[in-house]
PDB file of C-alpha atoms in Angstrom:
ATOM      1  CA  UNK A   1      -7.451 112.338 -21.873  1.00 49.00           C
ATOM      2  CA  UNK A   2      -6.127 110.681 -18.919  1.00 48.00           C
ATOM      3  CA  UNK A   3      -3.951 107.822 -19.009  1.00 51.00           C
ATOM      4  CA  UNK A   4      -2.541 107.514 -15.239  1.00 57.00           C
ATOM      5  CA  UNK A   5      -4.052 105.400 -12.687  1.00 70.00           C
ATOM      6  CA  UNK A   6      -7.643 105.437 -12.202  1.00 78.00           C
ATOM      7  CA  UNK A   7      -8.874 108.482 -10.465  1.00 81.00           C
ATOM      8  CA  UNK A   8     -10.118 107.196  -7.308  1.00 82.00           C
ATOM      9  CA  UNK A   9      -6.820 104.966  -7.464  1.00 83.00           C
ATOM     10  CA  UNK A  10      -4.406 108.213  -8.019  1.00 87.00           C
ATOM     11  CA  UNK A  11      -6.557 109.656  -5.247  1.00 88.00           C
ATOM     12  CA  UNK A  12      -6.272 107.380  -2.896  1.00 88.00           C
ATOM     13  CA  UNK A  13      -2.372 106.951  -3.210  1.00 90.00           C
ATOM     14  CA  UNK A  14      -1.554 111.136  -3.233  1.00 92.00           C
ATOM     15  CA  UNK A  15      -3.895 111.087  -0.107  1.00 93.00           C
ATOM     16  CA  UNK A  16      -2.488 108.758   1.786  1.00 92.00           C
ATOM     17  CA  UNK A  17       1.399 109.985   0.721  1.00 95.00           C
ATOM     18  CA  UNK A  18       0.245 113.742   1.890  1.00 97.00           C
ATOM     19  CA  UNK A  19      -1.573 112.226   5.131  1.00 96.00           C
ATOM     20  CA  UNK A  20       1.878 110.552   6.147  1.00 95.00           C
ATOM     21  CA  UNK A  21       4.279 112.905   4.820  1.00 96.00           C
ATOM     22  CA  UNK A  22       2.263 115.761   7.288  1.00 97.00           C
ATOM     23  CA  UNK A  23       2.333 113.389  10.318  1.00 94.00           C
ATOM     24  CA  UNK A  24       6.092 113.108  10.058  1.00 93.00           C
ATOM     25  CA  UNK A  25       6.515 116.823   9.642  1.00 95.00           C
ATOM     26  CA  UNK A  26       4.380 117.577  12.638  1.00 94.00           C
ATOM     27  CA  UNK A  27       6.079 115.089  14.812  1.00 92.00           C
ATOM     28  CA  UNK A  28       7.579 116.309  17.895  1.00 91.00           C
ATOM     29  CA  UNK A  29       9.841 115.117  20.616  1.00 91.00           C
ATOM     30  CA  UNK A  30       7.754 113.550  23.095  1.00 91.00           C
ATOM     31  CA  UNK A  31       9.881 114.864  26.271  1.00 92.00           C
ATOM     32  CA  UNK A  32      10.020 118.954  25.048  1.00 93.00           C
ATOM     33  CA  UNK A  33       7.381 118.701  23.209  1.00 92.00           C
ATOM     34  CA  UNK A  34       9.334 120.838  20.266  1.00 92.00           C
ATOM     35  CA  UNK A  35       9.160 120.005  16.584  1.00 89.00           C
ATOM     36  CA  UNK A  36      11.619 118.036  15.243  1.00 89.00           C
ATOM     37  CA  UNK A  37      11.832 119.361  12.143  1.00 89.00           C
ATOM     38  CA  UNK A  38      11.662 116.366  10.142  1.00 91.00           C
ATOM     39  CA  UNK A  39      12.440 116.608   6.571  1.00 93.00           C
ATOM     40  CA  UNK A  40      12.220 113.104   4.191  1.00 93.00           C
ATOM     41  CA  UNK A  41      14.225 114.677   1.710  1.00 91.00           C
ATOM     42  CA  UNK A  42      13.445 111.641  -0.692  1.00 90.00           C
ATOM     43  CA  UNK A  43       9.972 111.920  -1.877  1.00 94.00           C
ATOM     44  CA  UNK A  44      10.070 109.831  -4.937  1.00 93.00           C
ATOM     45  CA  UNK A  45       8.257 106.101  -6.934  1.00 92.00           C
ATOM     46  CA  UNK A  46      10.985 104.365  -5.065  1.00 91.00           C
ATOM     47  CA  UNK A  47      10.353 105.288  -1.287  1.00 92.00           C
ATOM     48  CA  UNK A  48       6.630 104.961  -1.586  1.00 93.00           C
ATOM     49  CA  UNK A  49       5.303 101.359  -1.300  1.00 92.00           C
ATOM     50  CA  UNK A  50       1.528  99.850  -1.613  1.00 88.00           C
ATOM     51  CA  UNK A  51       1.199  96.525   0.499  1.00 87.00           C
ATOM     52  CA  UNK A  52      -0.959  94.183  -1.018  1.00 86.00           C
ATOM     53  CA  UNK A  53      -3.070  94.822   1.973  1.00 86.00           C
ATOM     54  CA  UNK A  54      -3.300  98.387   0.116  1.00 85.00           C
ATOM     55  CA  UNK A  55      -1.740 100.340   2.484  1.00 88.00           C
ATOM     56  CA  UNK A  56       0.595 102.701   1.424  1.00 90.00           C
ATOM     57  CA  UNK A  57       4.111 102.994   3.287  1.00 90.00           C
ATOM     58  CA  UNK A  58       6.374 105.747   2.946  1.00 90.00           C
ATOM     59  CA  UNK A  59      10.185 103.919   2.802  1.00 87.00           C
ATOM     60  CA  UNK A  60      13.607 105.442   2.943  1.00 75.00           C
ATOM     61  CA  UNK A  61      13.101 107.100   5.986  1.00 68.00           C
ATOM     62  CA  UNK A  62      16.805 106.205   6.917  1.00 53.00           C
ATOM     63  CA  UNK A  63      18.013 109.489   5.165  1.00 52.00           C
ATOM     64  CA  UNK A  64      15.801 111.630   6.227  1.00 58.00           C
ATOM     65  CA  UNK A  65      17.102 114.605   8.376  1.00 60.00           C
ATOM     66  CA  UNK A  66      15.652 116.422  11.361  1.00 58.00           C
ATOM     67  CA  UNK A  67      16.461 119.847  13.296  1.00 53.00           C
ATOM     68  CA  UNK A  68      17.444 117.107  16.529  1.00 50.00           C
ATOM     69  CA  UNK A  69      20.069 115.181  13.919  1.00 51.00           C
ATOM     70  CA  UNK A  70      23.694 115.436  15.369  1.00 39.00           C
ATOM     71  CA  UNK A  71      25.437 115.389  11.666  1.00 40.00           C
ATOM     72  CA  UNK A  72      23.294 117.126   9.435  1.00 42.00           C
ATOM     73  CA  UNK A  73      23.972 116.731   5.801  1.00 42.00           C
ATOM     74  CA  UNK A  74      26.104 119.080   4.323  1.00 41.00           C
ATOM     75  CA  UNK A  75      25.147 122.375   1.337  1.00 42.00           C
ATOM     76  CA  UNK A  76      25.371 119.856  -1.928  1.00 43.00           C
ATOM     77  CA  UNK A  77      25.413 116.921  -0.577  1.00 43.00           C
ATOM     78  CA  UNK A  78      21.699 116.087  -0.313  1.00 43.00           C
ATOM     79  CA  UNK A  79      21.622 112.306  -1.282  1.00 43.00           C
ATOM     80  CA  UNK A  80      17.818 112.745  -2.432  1.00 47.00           C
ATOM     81  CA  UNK A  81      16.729 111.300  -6.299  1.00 85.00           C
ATOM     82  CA  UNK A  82      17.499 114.741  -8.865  1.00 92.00           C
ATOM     83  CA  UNK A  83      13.957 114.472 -10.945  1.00 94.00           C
ATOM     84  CA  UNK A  84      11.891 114.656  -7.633  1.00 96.00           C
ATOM     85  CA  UNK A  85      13.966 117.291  -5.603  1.00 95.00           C
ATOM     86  CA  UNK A  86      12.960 120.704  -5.193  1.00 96.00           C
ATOM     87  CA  UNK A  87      14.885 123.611  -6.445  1.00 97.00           C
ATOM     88  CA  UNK A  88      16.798 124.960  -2.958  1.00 96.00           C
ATOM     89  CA  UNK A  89      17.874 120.982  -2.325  1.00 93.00           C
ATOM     90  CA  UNK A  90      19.631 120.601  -5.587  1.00 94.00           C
ATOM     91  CA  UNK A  91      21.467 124.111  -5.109  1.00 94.00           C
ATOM     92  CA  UNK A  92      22.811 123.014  -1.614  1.00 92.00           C
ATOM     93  CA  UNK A  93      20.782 125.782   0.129  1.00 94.00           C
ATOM     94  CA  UNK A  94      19.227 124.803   3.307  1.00 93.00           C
ATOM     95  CA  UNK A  95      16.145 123.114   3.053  1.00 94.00           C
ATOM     96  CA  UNK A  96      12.504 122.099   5.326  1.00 95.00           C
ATOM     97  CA  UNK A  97       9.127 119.941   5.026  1.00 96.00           C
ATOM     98  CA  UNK A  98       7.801 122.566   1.993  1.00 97.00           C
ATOM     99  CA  UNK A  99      11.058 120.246  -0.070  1.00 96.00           C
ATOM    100  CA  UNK A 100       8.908 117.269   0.160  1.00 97.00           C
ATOM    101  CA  UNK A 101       5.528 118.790  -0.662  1.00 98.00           C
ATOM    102  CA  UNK A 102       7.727 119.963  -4.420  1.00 98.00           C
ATOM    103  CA  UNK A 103       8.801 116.581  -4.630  1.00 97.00           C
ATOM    104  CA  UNK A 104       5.117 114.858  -3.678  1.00 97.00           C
ATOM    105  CA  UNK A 105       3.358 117.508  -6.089  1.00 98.00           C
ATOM    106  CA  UNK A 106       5.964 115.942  -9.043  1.00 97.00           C
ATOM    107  CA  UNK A 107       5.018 112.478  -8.155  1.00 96.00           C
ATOM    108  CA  UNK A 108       1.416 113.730  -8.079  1.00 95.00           C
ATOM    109  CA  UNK A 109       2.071 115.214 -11.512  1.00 96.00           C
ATOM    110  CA  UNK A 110       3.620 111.897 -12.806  1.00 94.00           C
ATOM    111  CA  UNK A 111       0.759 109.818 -11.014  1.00 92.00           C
ATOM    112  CA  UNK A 112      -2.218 112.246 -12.776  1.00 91.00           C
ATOM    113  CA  UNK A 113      -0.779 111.986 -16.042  1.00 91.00           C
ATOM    114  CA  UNK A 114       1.052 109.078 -16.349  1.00 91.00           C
ATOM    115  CA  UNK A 115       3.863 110.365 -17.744  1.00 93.00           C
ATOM    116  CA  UNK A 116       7.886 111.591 -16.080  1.00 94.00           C
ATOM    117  CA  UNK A 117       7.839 114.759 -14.932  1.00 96.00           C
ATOM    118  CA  UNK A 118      10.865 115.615 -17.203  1.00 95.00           C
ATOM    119  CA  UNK A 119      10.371 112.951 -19.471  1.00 93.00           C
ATOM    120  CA  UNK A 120      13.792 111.241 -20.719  1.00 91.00           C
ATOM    121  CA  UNK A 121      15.742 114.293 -20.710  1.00 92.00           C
ATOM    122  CA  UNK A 122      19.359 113.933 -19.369  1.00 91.00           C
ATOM    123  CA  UNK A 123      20.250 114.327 -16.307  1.00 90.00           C
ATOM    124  CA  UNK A 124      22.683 117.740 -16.544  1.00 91.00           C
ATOM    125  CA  UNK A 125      19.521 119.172 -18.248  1.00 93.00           C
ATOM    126  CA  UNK A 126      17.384 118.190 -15.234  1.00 93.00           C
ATOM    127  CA  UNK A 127      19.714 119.412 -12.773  1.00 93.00           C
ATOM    128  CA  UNK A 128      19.508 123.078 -14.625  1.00 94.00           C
ATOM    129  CA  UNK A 129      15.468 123.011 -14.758  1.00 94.00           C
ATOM    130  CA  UNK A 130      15.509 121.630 -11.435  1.00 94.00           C
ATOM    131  CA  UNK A 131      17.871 124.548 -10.073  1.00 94.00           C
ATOM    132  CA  UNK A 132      16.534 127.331 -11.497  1.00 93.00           C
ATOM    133  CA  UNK A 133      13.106 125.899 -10.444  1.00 92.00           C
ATOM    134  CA  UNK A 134       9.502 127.361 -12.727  1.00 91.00           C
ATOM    135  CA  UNK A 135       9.964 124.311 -14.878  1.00 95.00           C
ATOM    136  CA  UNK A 136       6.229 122.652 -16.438  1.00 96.00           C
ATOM    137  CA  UNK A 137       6.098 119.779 -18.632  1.00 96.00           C
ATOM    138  CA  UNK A 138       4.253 120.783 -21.750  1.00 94.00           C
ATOM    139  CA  UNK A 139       1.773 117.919 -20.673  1.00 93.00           C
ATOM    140  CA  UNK A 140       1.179 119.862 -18.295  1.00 96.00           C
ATOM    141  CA  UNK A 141      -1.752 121.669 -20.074  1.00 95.00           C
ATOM    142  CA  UNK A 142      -3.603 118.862 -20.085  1.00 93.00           C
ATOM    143  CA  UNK A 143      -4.718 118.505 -16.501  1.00 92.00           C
ATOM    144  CA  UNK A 144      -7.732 119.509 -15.264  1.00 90.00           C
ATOM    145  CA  UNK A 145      -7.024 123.473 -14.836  1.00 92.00           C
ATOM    146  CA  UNK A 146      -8.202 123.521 -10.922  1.00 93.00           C
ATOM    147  CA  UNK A 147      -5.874 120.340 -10.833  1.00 94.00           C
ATOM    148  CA  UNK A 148      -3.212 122.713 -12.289  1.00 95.00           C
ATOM    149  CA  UNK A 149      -3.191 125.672 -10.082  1.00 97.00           C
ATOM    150  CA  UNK A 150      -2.998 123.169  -7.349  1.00 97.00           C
ATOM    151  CA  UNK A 151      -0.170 121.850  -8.434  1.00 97.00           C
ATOM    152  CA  UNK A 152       1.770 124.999 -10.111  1.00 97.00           C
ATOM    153  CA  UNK A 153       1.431 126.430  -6.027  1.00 98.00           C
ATOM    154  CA  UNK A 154       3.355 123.289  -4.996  1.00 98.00           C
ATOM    155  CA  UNK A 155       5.609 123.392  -7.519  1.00 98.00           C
ATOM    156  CA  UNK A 156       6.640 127.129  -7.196  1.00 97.00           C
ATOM    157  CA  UNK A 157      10.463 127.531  -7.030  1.00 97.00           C
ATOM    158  CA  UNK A 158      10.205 130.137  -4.155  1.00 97.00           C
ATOM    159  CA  UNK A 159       9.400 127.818  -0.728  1.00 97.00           C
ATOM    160  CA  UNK A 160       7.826 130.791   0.698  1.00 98.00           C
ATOM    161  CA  UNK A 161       5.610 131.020  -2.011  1.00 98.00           C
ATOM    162  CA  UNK A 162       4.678 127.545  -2.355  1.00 98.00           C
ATOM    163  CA  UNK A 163       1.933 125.223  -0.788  1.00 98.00           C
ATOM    164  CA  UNK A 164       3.305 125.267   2.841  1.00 98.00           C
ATOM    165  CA  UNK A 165       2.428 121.856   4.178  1.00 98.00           C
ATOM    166  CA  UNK A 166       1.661 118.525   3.096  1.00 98.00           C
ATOM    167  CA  UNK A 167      -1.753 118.717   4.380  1.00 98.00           C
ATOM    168  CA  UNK A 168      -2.807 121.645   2.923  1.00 98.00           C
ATOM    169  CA  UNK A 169      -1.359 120.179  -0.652  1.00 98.00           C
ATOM    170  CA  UNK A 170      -3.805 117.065   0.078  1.00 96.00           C
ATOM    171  CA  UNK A 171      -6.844 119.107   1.046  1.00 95.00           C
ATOM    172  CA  UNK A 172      -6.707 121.426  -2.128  1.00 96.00           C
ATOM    173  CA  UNK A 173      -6.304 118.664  -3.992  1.00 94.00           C
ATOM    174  CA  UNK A 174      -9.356 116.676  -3.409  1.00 92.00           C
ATOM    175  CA  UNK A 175     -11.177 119.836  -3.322  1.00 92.00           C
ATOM    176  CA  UNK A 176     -10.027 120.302  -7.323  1.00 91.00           C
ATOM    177  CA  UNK A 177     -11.237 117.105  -7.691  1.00 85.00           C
ATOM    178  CA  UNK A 178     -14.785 117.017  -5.933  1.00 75.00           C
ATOM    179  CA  UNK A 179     -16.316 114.435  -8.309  1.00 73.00           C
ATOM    180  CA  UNK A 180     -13.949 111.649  -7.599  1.00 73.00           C
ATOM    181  CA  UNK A 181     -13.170 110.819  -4.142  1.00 68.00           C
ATOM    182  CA  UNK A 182     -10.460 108.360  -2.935  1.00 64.00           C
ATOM    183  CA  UNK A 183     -12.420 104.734  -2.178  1.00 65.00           C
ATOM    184  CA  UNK A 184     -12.341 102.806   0.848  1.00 66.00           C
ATOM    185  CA  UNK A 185     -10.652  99.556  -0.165  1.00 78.00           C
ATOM    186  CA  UNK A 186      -9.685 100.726  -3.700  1.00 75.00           C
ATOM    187  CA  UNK A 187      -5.815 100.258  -3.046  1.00 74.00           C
ATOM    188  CA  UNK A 188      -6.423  96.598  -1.794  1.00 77.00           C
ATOM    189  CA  UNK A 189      -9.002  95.494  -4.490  1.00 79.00           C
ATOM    190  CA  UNK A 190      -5.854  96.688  -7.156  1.00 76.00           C
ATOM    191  CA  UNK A 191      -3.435  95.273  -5.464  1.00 79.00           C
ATOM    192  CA  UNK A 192      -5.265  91.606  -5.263  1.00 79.00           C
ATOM    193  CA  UNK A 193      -6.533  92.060  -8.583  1.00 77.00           C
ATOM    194  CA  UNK A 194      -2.504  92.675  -9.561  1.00 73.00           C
TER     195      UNK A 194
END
């Protein structure tokens, strides 16, 4: 049974955090015309934001990174929020965009179901699940399964085996869930409503 957000609600947020999460990534510099290689890095509750207009902003944006940056942040240093980081961040290893598409798909997770990704457990045992990456809540089992495999593929530890960019993570999503559709207006009517 679900206990998150109404559907067209969830919807309608994870669409609109995917849609702005791939714009950044495919931003470019407007003189070369080369990617910049922007990376949020801190995917999480806290940096996303519904107006009361119900338009959703993406916050935090001050430490996120790009291949342009002059100091780059250094192997272990990444200042990003442990429970929604993706494996390579929280080892140090170098990391792109497919880091915030692991840590939108645990929001998405948290946002479905209504529950923490991994729950109340303490933060040295998060940091090991985290790092060694192929960690499911048991809720997990619960989702829809076409919801599942959607989100298991942007969850996968390996980035070269996970969903690749944000976009793609939105459009497979709404395809697993064909018979709800994010709402025109749903976001605002909550928000006045709240």
């Amino acid at each position: 049974e679900r206990v998150g957000l109404p559907l067209p609600v969830t919807l309608t947020v994870v669409s609109d955090l995917l849609d702005a999460l791939d714009y950044a990534h495919r931003r470019t510099n407007q003189q070369t015309g080369q990617p910049l290689g922007f990376v949020h890095g801190e995917v999480s509750p806290a940096s996303v934001m519904v107006s009361y207009q119900g338009e959703l902003k993406l916050t935090d944006v001050g430490l996120a990174r790009s291949t342009l940056e002059l100091e780059r942040t250094l192997p272990g240093d990444s200042p990003g929020r442990l429970s929604y980081q993706s494996p390579e961040q929280v080892r140090g290893e170098d990391f792109d965009a497919r880091a915030d598409v692991f840590a939108a798909a645990v929001l998405c997770f948290e946002l479905f179901s209504g529950e923490r990704f991994y729950g109340s457990k303490p933060a040295d045992e998060v940091w090991q699940r985290v790092s060694t990456g192929g960690y499911l809540p048991s809720s997990f089992a619960r989702l829809p399964s076409g919801l599942r495999a959607v989100l298991e593929a942007a969850l996968c530890a390996d980035p070269a085996k996970r969903t690749q960019t944000a976009d793609q993570l939105r459009r497979e999503l709404l395809a697993s869930q064909h018979e709800a559709r994010p709402a025109p207006g749903v976001l605002r009517s909550l928000m006045t409503a709240l």
